[in-house]
Amino acid sequence: MQMTGKAHKFDMDDINTDYIISGKYKFKTLDMKELAKHVMEDLDPHFYSKITAGDFIVGGNNFGCGSSREQAPLAIKYADISLVLAKSFARIFYRNAINTGLPLVECDTDQIDAGDKLEVDLSAGVVKNLTKGIEIKTKPLPDVMIKILNDGGLAAHFRKHGGFNL
Amino acid sequence: MGQTIIEKILSSHSGQVAHAGDIVVAQLDFIMGQDGTSPLAIRAFNDMGGRDVFDTDKVALVIDHSSPSPNEGVSALHQLMRLFCKEKNIKIYDIGEGVCHQLIPESGKVGPGKLVIGADSHTCTYGALNAFATGVGSTDLAGGMIAGKLWFKVPETIKFVCHGELPPGVYAKDLILYLIGDVTADGATYMAAEFTGEAVSALSVEGRMTMANMAVEMGAKAGLMEADEKTLLWLSRYTEERFNPVAADEDAFYAEVKEYDVSNLEPQIAMPHRVDNVTDIGNLVGTPIHQAVIGTCTNGRLEDLRIAASILKGKKINPDVRLVVAPASRRVLLDAMEEGIIQTLVESGAAVVTPGCGPCVGTHNGVPSNDENVISTANRNFKGRMGNSNARIYLASPATVAASALTGEITDPREMIKQVK
């Protein structure tokens, strides 16, 4: 799975699920396109309008800490962000993202600046910063997660295999 | 090599000897969802081709986060949950019954050695009962409801050994805030936290639930304790089931063992906007407070309300403060009524709201205004958490919150406790 995109950098640790999608919105609707318009709003009020389909979000340590609500990875996904890179992810967010088909990469994001163009090969676990001409080491995803991601998320995995097949 | 508590529970539920780093598929003993997560889980359940839940006695949904519903959008989601439960013949806890993390332990379905998932990050609360309980998202919940099992990466464990005796006026909440401040918000990410030592043994089961509840605030998958006589006595009030307590082996491997002497611990406060931004109360005394909140899955139990009432009894809260109290469950509310606690709280000026998550998540009940300071017994003070990103939330024990509601500024409860005695 190879992807290319532009980096939107949030240069801080512990970006929590309330920052990703504020509690004000996430209880009201199951319409994820509507939620997506408010993604990252408390950190950057105009973020949604800056996204071009396929772009990446880049964060620091412990990205996605806080709530178990899948509205957080879904808001990112429905905002047409194709991938999140961070130094580390909070555990529940990490699972939720994979289950809903949003790929994640753990790597040293200090080597990425806002606007950098990145090329990511998920299965090989390679991130190339095309703007800076460097290659960044990544922590590979566990095999079960790659299986789920390759099936298109856990729901698609269930439909395909009639249950867990990990 | 010996095993930790979590390695033993994952072994007994997966049929293989599990050690940290392994990936196992484990049988689930109980599955819970709340109204913030269940609607998406129902959608995922249908999307997965689910027909029935794997065992109707082992699944329950709880309406607690926006309870009663504040608007049509939420009402429609609640309706979806009620219809799903009726159709699948599973238990629903409807409005007024309380917070999931109080109701599930009160149901007697959780105890030593059990494996529970809940679509709420604070499901780790049940680790206080020597269970492996962890928060998951809606899609995992749906998969669990259909298959009755889920895959887990067996986590490494950090052991927190708490020596000594907590001083008067210092509680489980202060202890867990202190530990989170020490290891930081991602100090236990991808790990389990085992809490032990005489200070933990001395806590009530309620106090231990407060600690286990906040394990996720250091990034942990679970916060666990061994079971003792207190645990079994507590459980005997809710179920006749006999459980098999799980203790760690002497030679279990720990990623880290952290030792603390808590004999001189002061009341602790988490400052805005991070749970690990923790300081001794002495550094904040005098900070003005506009709203005070007692309740939530962290500190809405009878013991918490009793402590607050002992400080508020016969006094009036400061006229510049709103005090919101949300008992953790209907049973807690009834017990507190019987003891006269609710009378005391209401006479002091508290607004008692429906048992449930109340003001903690900012979806209804007590949203603060711009530039206001809130002191709360909840577990999160993220910006915007209570529904307004221009308010500041401080986290503290029920005693500190009650004392601060009386004076209108952050106040060390130890002074007031002396007066009470």
Coordinates of N, CA, C and O in Angstrom, one line a residue, chain A residues 7 9 58 85-87 105-113 116-121 124-140:
Chain A
A7 N 1.9 17.1 4.2 CA 1.8 17.0 5.6 C 1.2 18.2 6.2 O 1.5 19.4 5.9
K9 N 1.0 19.6 9.8 CA 1.7 19.3 11.1 C 1.0 20.0 12.3 O 0.7 21.2 12.3
V58 N 0.1 15.1 10.7 CA 1.4 14.7 11.4 C 1.3 15.2 12.8 O 1.1 16.4 13.0
L85 N 0.5 10.3 10.7 CA 1.8 9.9 11.2 C 2.0 10.6 12.6 O 1.7 11.8 12.8
A86 N 2.6 9.8 13.6 CA 2.9 10.4 14.9 C 4.0 9.6 15.5 O 4.3 8.5 15.0
K87 N 4.6 10.2 16.5 CA 5.7 9.5 17.2 C 5.1 8.3 18.0 O 5.8 7.3 18.1
V105 N 1.0 5.6 10.9 CA 2.4 5.3 10.9 C 3.1 5.9 12.1 O 2.9 7.1 12.4
E106 N 3.9 5.1 12.9 CA 4.6 5.6 14.0 C 6.1 5.8 13.5 O 6.8 4.9 13.1
C107 N 6.5 7.1 13.6 CA 7.9 7.4 13.2 C 8.3 8.7 13.9 O 7.5 9.4 14.5
D108 N 9.6 9.1 13.7 CA 10.1 10.3 14.2 C 9.6 11.5 13.4 O 10.1 11.8 12.3
T109 N 8.5 12.2 13.9 CA 7.9 13.2 13.1 C 8.6 14.5 13.2 O 8.3 15.5 12.5
D110 N 9.7 14.6 14.0 CA 10.5 15.8 14.0 C 11.2 16.1 12.7 O 11.6 17.2 12.4
Q111 N 11.3 15.0 11.8 CA 11.9 15.2 10.5 C 10.9 15.6 9.4 O 11.2 15.5 8.3
I112 N 9.7 16.0 9.9 CA 8.7 16.4 8.9 C 8.2 17.8 9.3 O 7.9 18.1 10.5
D113 N 8.1 18.7 8.4 CA 7.6 20.0 8.6 C 6.3 20.2 7.8 O 6.0 19.5 6.9
D116 N 5.5 19.6 3.9 CA 6.4 18.6 3.2 C 5.6 17.6 2.5 O 4.5 17.2 2.9
K117 N 6.1 17.1 1.4 CA 5.5 16.1 0.6 C 6.1 14.7 1.0 O 7.3 14.6 1.1
L118 N 5.2 13.8 1.4 CA 5.7 12.5 1.9 C 5.2 11.4 1.0 O 4.1 11.4 0.4
E119 N 6.1 10.3 1.0 CA 5.7 9.1 0.3 C 5.8 7.9 1.3 O 6.8 7.8 1.9
V120 N 4.7 7.2 1.5 CA 4.6 6.2 2.5 C 4.3 4.8 1.9 O 3.4 4.7 1.2
D121 N 5.2 3.9 2.2 CA 4.9 2.5 1.8 C 4.6 1.7 3.1 O 5.5 1.4 3.9
A124 N 5.9 -2.0 3.5 CA 7.4 -2.0 3.7 C 7.8 -1.2 4.9 O 9.0 -1.4 5.4
G125 N 6.9 -0.4 5.4 CA 7.2 0.4 6.6 C 8.2 1.5 6.3 O 9.2 1.7 7.1
V126 N 8.1 2.1 5.2 CA 9.1 3.2 4.8 C 8.3 4.5 4.6 O 7.3 4.6 4.0
V127 N 8.9 5.6 5.2 CA 8.4 6.9 4.9 C 9.5 7.7 4.3 O 10.6 7.8 4.8
K128 N 9.2 8.3 3.1 CA 10.2 9.1 2.4 C 9.7 10.6 2.5 O 8.6 10.8 2.1
N129 N 10.5 11.4 3.0 CA 10.2 12.9 3.0 C 10.8 13.4 1.7 O 12.0 13.7 1.6
L130 N 9.9 13.5 0.7 CA 10.4 13.9 -0.7 C 10.9 15.3 -0.7 O 11.9 15.7 -1.4
T131 N 10.3 16.2 0.1 CA 10.7 17.6 0.2 C 12.2 17.7 0.7 O 13.0 18.5 0.2
K132 N 12.4 16.9 1.8 CA 13.8 17.0 2.4 C 14.7 16.0 1.8 O 15.9 16.0 2.2
G133 N 14.3 15.1 1.0 CA 15.1 14.0 0.5 C 15.7 13.1 1.5 O 16.9 12.7 1.4
I134 N 14.9 12.7 2.5 CA 15.4 11.8 3.5 C 14.4 10.6 3.7 O 13.2 10.8 3.4
E135 N 14.9 9.6 4.3 CA 14.0 8.4 4.5 C 13.9 8.3 6.1 O 14.9 8.4 6.8
I136 N 12.7 8.1 6.6 CA 12.5 8.0 8.0 C 12.1 6.6 8.4 O 11.2 6.0 7.8
K137 N 12.7 6.1 9.5 CA 12.4 4.7 10.0 C 11.1 4.7 10.6 O 10.7 5.6 11.3
T138 N 10.3 3.6 10.5 CA 9.0 3.5 11.1 C 9.0 2.2 12.0 O 9.8 1.3 11.8
K139 N 8.0 2.3 12.9 CA 7.7 1.1 13.7 C 6.6 0.3 13.0 O 5.5 0.9 12.8
P140 N 6.9 -0.9 12.6 CA 5.9 -1.6 11.7 C 4.6 -1.9 12.5 O 4.6 -2.1 13.7

